[in-house]
């Protein structure tokens, strides 16, 4: 299965701990996006990355959140000093490119973060 | 801020009935995608529409993009229990940072009763 992979699928953290979410894009895809889905809310864009570059982080909270997509290995979404409000499903998507007409993004199964 | 309004929010129908789900915005999108999401899973891409007025068919599902590329509809013929799920529309547009982003609606939760 060459789909988008995310791990862990479920993550439980206590307030103040760090959460690390990993995403491996589809084979051949070099564009990665992170979204957050709060209960009863739609998916909200957080950040868009290419290898070794953050292209657009306009949806990312200014503090505690960071993302990277290194030359080797998966993309990482890192949340420091988690708070209860960070509890949500975090989805990663990947695309082949950023064509002006097509922006077909394929999603992973998500990581469900619960902050106690 | 661009918004996509989906209606209805919830829909419960009997197996064999037809239904239409709507996705509306005041903004123009370069393309629009429909996804289906099962509980505990990620959204699965169903279709992408690009041209105003475009109609695409996927078995019993018919997708239409409005002429002005601001709205879209999904029509399901003879719904089956396997169609149950959350249907999401997402519009693609260029952000202030210059990249193409997806803006999602909140979804229509469809339940097809056998």
mmCIF file of C-alpha atoms in Angstrom:
data_model
loop_
_atom_site.group_PDB
_atom_site.id
_atom_site.type_symbol
_atom_site.label_atom_id
_atom_site.label_comp_id
_atom_site.label_asym_id
_atom_site.label_seq_id
_atom_site.Cartn_x
_atom_site.Cartn_y
_atom_site.Cartn_z
ATOM 1 C CA UNK A 1 0.000 0.000 0.000
ATOM 2 C CA UNK A 2 1.667 3.192 -1.181
ATOM 3 C CA UNK A 3 -0.819 5.512 0.528
ATOM 4 C CA UNK A 4 -0.090 8.254 3.042
ATOM 5 C CA UNK A 5 1.039 6.776 6.336
ATOM 6 C CA UNK A 6 0.714 8.373 9.739
ATOM 7 C CA UNK A 7 1.811 7.211 13.133
ATOM 8 C CA UNK A 8 0.920 6.842 15.809
ATOM 9 C CA UNK A 9 -2.797 6.407 15.128
ATOM 10 C CA UNK A 10 -3.605 7.303 18.716
ATOM 11 C CA UNK A 11 -1.522 9.372 21.111
ATOM 12 C CA UNK A 12 -2.264 10.227 24.723
ATOM 13 C CA UNK A 13 -0.305 12.951 26.466
ATOM 14 C CA UNK A 14 -0.587 14.756 29.774
ATOM 15 C CA UNK A 15 -0.695 18.537 29.870
ATOM 16 C CA UNK A 16 2.783 20.007 29.443
ATOM 17 C CA UNK A 17 4.243 17.045 27.541
ATOM 18 C CA UNK A 18 5.356 17.045 23.934
ATOM 19 C CA UNK A 19 3.542 15.344 21.072
ATOM 20 C CA UNK A 20 5.291 14.210 17.888
ATOM 21 C CA UNK A 21 3.194 13.164 14.928
ATOM 22 C CA UNK A 22 4.789 11.544 11.884
ATOM 23 C CA UNK A 23 3.696 11.430 8.261
ATOM 24 C CA UNK A 24 5.135 9.628 5.262
ATOM 25 C CA UNK A 25 3.671 10.905 1.963
ATOM 26 C CA UNK A 26 2.536 8.778 -0.927
ATOM 27 C CA UNK A 27 5.338 7.408 -3.061
ATOM 28 C CA UNK A 28 6.436 10.052 -5.531
ATOM 29 C CA UNK A 29 4.782 12.921 -3.656
ATOM 30 C CA UNK A 30 6.983 15.723 -2.363
ATOM 31 C CA UNK A 31 4.290 18.112 -1.072
ATOM 32 C CA UNK A 32 2.961 17.565 2.443
ATOM 33 C CA UNK A 33 0.106 19.305 4.248
ATOM 34 C CA UNK A 34 -1.058 19.099 7.854
ATOM 35 C CA UNK A 35 -4.672 19.661 8.915
ATOM 36 C CA UNK A 36 -6.447 19.628 12.272
ATOM 37 C CA UNK A 37 -10.003 18.433 12.792
ATOM 38 C CA UNK A 38 -11.671 19.442 16.021
ATOM 39 C CA UNK A 39 -14.863 17.680 17.170
ATOM 40 C CA UNK A 40 -17.837 18.895 15.114
ATOM 41 C CA UNK A 41 -15.555 21.162 13.081
ATOM 42 C CA UNK A 42 -14.249 20.927 9.548
ATOM 43 C CA UNK A 43 -10.651 20.239 8.659
ATOM 44 C CA UNK A 44 -8.483 23.323 9.063
ATOM 45 C CA UNK A 45 -5.251 23.847 7.161
ATOM 46 C CA UNK A 46 -2.173 24.230 9.328
ATOM 47 C CA UNK A 47 1.000 24.055 7.244
ATOM 48 C CA UNK A 48 2.343 23.133 3.820
ATOM 49 C CA UNK A 49 5.859 21.803 3.357
ATOM 50 C CA UNK A 50 8.173 20.541 0.685
ATOM 51 C CA UNK A 51 11.409 18.713 1.354
ATOM 52 C CA UNK A 52 13.471 20.813 3.797
ATOM 53 C CA UNK A 53 11.216 23.852 3.321
ATOM 54 C CA UNK A 54 8.162 25.295 5.023
ATOM 55 C CA UNK A 55 6.189 26.912 2.211
ATOM 56 C CA UNK A 56 3.060 28.138 4.002
ATOM 57 C CA UNK A 57 2.466 28.039 7.756
ATOM 58 C CA UNK A 58 -0.371 30.560 7.801
ATOM 59 C CA UNK A 59 -2.703 28.130 9.604
ATOM 60 C CA UNK A 60 -0.255 27.110 12.302
ATOM 61 C CA UNK A 61 -0.572 28.535 15.829
ATOM 62 C CA UNK A 62 2.339 30.872 16.469
ATOM 63 C CA UNK A 63 3.448 29.197 19.672
ATOM 64 C CA UNK A 64 4.174 25.590 20.646
ATOM 65 C CA UNK A 65 3.574 24.175 17.150
ATOM 66 C CA UNK A 66 6.286 23.426 14.604
ATOM 67 C CA UNK A 67 6.629 21.262 11.521
ATOM 68 C CA UNK A 68 9.463 19.904 9.447
ATOM 69 C CA UNK A 69 9.983 17.725 6.397
ATOM 70 C CA UNK A 70 13.635 16.676 6.337
ATOM 71 C CA UNK A 71 15.533 15.483 3.316
ATOM 72 C CA UNK A 72 15.336 11.949 4.642
ATOM 73 C CA UNK A 73 12.488 10.533 6.655
ATOM 74 C CA UNK A 74 8.906 11.508 7.414
ATOM 75 C CA UNK A 75 7.370 14.895 8.029
ATOM 76 C CA UNK A 76 6.988 15.697 11.736
ATOM 77 C CA UNK A 77 4.371 17.870 13.406
ATOM 78 C CA UNK A 78 5.574 18.763 16.883
ATOM 79 C CA UNK A 79 3.414 20.212 19.635
ATOM 80 C CA UNK A 80 5.242 21.358 22.740
ATOM 81 C CA UNK A 81 3.674 21.747 26.189
ATOM 82 C CA UNK A 82 0.338 20.351 25.058
ATOM 83 C CA UNK A 83 -2.909 21.691 26.512
ATOM 84 C CA UNK A 84 -6.374 20.117 26.562
ATOM 85 C CA UNK A 85 -7.438 22.304 23.634
ATOM 86 C CA UNK A 86 -4.881 20.532 21.438
ATOM 87 C CA UNK A 87 -6.970 17.345 21.606
ATOM 88 C CA UNK A 88 -8.048 16.712 18.025
ATOM 89 C CA UNK A 89 -7.478 14.531 14.993
ATOM 90 C CA UNK A 90 -4.438 15.596 13.007
ATOM 91 C CA UNK A 91 -4.345 14.622 9.356
ATOM 92 C CA UNK A 92 -1.514 14.669 6.915
ATOM 93 C CA UNK A 93 -2.062 14.869 3.152
ATOM 94 C CA UNK A 94 0.292 14.742 0.213
ATOM 95 C CA UNK A 95 0.118 15.846 -3.392
ATOM 96 C CA UNK A 96 2.166 15.399 -6.525
ATOM 97 C CA UNK A 97 2.471 19.114 -7.127
ATOM 98 C CA UNK A 98 0.821 22.488 -6.863
ATOM 99 C CA UNK A 99 -0.654 22.848 -10.324
ATOM 100 C CA UNK A 100 -2.832 25.906 -10.588
ATOM 101 C CA UNK A 101 -5.918 23.893 -11.488
ATOM 102 C CA UNK A 102 -5.315 20.674 -9.626
ATOM 103 C CA UNK A 103 -4.395 20.365 -6.018
ATOM 104 C CA UNK A 104 -5.431 16.775 -5.427
ATOM 105 C CA UNK A 105 -4.488 15.917 -1.904
ATOM 106 C CA UNK A 106 -4.540 12.377 -0.552
ATOM 107 C CA UNK A 107 -5.011 11.944 3.158
ATOM 108 C CA UNK A 108 -3.581 9.609 5.731
ATOM 109 C CA UNK A 109 -5.652 7.886 8.422
ATOM 110 C CA UNK A 110 -4.863 10.579 10.993
ATOM 111 C CA UNK A 111 -3.452 10.710 14.512
ATOM 112 C CA UNK A 112 -5.959 11.141 17.302
ATOM 113 C CA UNK A 113 -4.336 13.171 20.053
ATOM 114 C CA UNK A 114 -5.877 13.142 23.509
ATOM 115 C CA UNK A 115 -4.495 15.459 26.169
ATOM 116 C CA UNK A 116 -5.355 14.478 29.716
ATOM 117 C CA UNK B 1 -11.562 34.163 4.985
ATOM 118 C CA UNK B 2 -13.160 31.798 2.496
ATOM 119 C CA UNK B 3 -16.058 29.688 3.713
ATOM 120 C CA UNK B 4 -17.719 26.620 2.259
ATOM 121 C CA UNK B 5 -21.227 25.919 3.477
ATOM 122 C CA UNK B 6 -22.521 22.387 3.118
ATOM 123 C CA UNK B 7 -26.165 21.420 3.340
ATOM 124 C CA UNK B 8 -27.845 19.564 4.731
ATOM 125 C CA UNK B 9 -25.679 18.947 7.772
ATOM 126 C CA UNK B 10 -27.411 15.616 8.461
ATOM 127 C CA UNK B 11 -29.366 13.373 6.117
ATOM 128 C CA UNK B 12 -31.068 10.083 6.917
ATOM 129 C CA UNK B 13 -32.772 8.242 4.069
ATOM 130 C CA UNK B 14 -34.067 4.813 3.155
ATOM 131 C CA UNK B 15 -32.129 2.486 0.905
ATOM 132 C CA UNK B 16 -33.051 3.072 -2.743
ATOM 133 C CA UNK B 17 -33.847 6.779 -2.398
ATOM 134 C CA UNK B 18 -32.041 9.567 -4.253
ATOM 135 C CA UNK B 19 -30.357 12.506 -2.541
ATOM 136 C CA UNK B 20 -28.449 15.685 -3.290
ATOM 137 C CA UNK B 21 -25.839 17.375 -1.116
ATOM 138 C CA UNK B 22 -24.847 20.990 -1.702
ATOM 139 C CA UNK B 23 -21.641 22.938 -1.240
ATOM 140 C CA UNK B 24 -21.830 26.723 -1.543
ATOM 141 C CA UNK B 25 -19.449 29.641 -1.256
ATOM 142 C CA UNK B 26 -19.237 33.309 -2.141
ATOM 143 C CA UNK B 27 -15.656 32.727 -3.325
ATOM 144 C CA UNK B 28 -14.339 31.368 -6.599
ATOM 145 C CA UNK B 29 -12.203 28.240 -6.471
ATOM 146 C CA UNK B 30 -9.698 26.973 -9.017
ATOM 147 C CA UNK B 31 -10.916 23.438 -8.363
ATOM 148 C CA UNK B 32 -13.156 21.603 -5.940
ATOM 149 C CA UNK B 33 -12.799 18.178 -4.439
ATOM 150 C CA UNK B 34 -15.271 15.833 -2.779
ATOM 151 C CA UNK B 35 -14.158 13.421 -0.099
ATOM 152 C CA UNK B 36 -15.848 10.738 1.975
ATOM 153 C CA UNK B 37 -14.719 10.125 5.531
ATOM 154 C CA UNK B 38 -15.537 7.108 7.689
ATOM 155 C CA UNK B 39 -15.398 7.340 11.503
ATOM 156 C CA UNK B 40 -11.824 7.073 12.742
ATOM 157 C CA UNK B 41 -10.338 7.330 9.255
ATOM 158 C CA UNK B 42 -8.976 10.009 6.963
ATOM 159 C CA UNK B 43 -10.913 11.570 4.062
ATOM 160 C CA UNK B 44 -10.857 9.567 0.840
ATOM 161 C CA UNK B 45 -10.832 11.547 -2.396
ATOM 162 C CA UNK B 46 -13.858 10.826 -4.612
ATOM 163 C CA UNK B 47 -13.512 13.359 -7.404
ATOM 164 C CA UNK B 48 -11.956 16.654 -8.480
ATOM 165 C CA UNK B 49 -13.866 19.136 -10.655
ATOM 166 C CA UNK B 50 -12.014 21.952 -12.353
ATOM 167 C CA UNK B 51 -14.075 23.580 -15.106
ATOM 168 C CA UNK B 52 -17.197 25.679 -14.456
ATOM 169 C CA UNK B 53 -20.274 23.640 -15.386
ATOM 170 C CA UNK B 54 -18.333 20.379 -15.322
ATOM 171 C CA UNK B 55 -20.237 17.196 -14.533
ATOM 172 C CA UNK B 56 -18.486 13.988 -13.468
ATOM 173 C CA UNK B 57 -20.054 10.608 -12.797
ATOM 174 C CA UNK B 58 -18.719 7.891 -10.538
ATOM 175 C CA UNK B 59 -21.123 4.935 -10.735
ATOM 176 C CA UNK B 60 -24.225 6.141 -8.842
ATOM 177 C CA UNK B 61 -22.612 9.447 -7.820
ATOM 178 C CA UNK B 62 -22.898 12.571 -9.981
ATOM 179 C CA UNK B 63 -20.804 15.642 -9.194
ATOM 180 C CA UNK B 64 -21.409 19.068 -10.661
ATOM 181 C CA UNK B 65 -19.305 22.237 -10.471
ATOM 182 C CA UNK B 66 -21.234 25.495 -10.771
ATOM 183 C CA UNK B 67 -20.717 27.701 -13.816
ATOM 184 C CA UNK B 68 -19.100 30.399 -11.672
ATOM 185 C CA UNK B 69 -16.954 27.827 -9.787
ATOM 186 C CA UNK B 70 -18.421 28.918 -6.450
ATOM 187 C CA UNK B 71 -20.657 25.960 -5.726
ATOM 188 C CA UNK B 72 -20.984 22.249 -6.284
ATOM 189 C CA UNK B 73 -23.436 19.432 -5.758
ATOM 190 C CA UNK B 74 -23.248 15.698 -5.215
ATOM 191 C CA UNK B 75 -26.207 13.573 -6.293
ATOM 192 C CA UNK B 76 -26.506 9.923 -5.272
ATOM 193 C CA UNK B 77 -28.941 7.691 -7.104
ATOM 194 C CA UNK B 78 -30.498 4.677 -5.390
ATOM 195 C CA UNK B 79 -28.558 5.092 -2.170
ATOM 196 C CA UNK B 80 -27.191 1.980 -0.480
ATOM 197 C CA UNK B 81 -26.131 1.386 3.144
ATOM 198 C CA UNK B 82 -22.516 1.350 1.950
ATOM 199 C CA UNK B 83 -22.909 5.035 1.015
ATOM 200 C CA UNK B 84 -23.204 5.935 4.706
ATOM 201 C CA UNK B 85 -20.485 8.355 5.781
ATOM 202 C CA UNK B 86 -19.406 11.976 6.069
ATOM 203 C CA UNK B 87 -19.200 13.761 2.728
ATOM 204 C CA UNK B 88 -16.817 16.709 2.589
ATOM 205 C CA UNK B 89 -16.308 19.294 -0.109
ATOM 206 C CA UNK B 90 -13.034 21.218 -0.318
ATOM 207 C CA UNK B 91 -12.215 24.201 -2.530
ATOM 208 C CA UNK B 92 -8.721 24.918 -3.772
ATOM 209 C CA UNK B 93 -7.533 28.524 -3.952
ATOM 210 C CA UNK B 94 -4.306 30.447 -3.713
ATOM 211 C CA UNK B 95 -3.476 31.665 -0.222
ATOM 212 C CA UNK B 96 -1.819 34.917 0.747
ATOM 213 C CA UNK B 97 1.448 33.035 0.989
ATOM 214 C CA UNK B 98 1.124 31.996 -2.644
ATOM 215 C CA UNK B 99 0.409 28.301 -2.224
ATOM 216 C CA UNK B 100 -2.771 26.466 -3.118
ATOM 217 C CA UNK B 101 -4.758 25.553 -0.022
ATOM 218 C CA UNK B 102 -7.874 23.495 0.529
ATOM 219 C CA UNK B 103 -10.784 25.054 2.402
ATOM 220 C CA UNK B 104 -13.152 22.411 3.772
ATOM 221 C CA UNK B 105 -16.831 22.513 4.516
ATOM 222 C CA UNK B 106 -18.065 20.934 7.756
ATOM 223 C CA UNK B 107 -19.564 18.042 5.873
ATOM 224 C CA UNK B 108 -22.861 16.261 5.388
ATOM 225 C CA UNK B 109 -23.372 13.197 7.545
ATOM 226 C CA UNK B 110 -25.333 10.692 5.474
ATOM 227 C CA UNK B 111 -27.046 7.658 6.925
ATOM 228 C CA UNK B 112 -28.690 5.158 4.579
ATOM 229 C CA UNK B 113 -31.090 2.836 6.377
ATOM 230 C CA UNK B 114 -31.533 -0.674 4.986
#
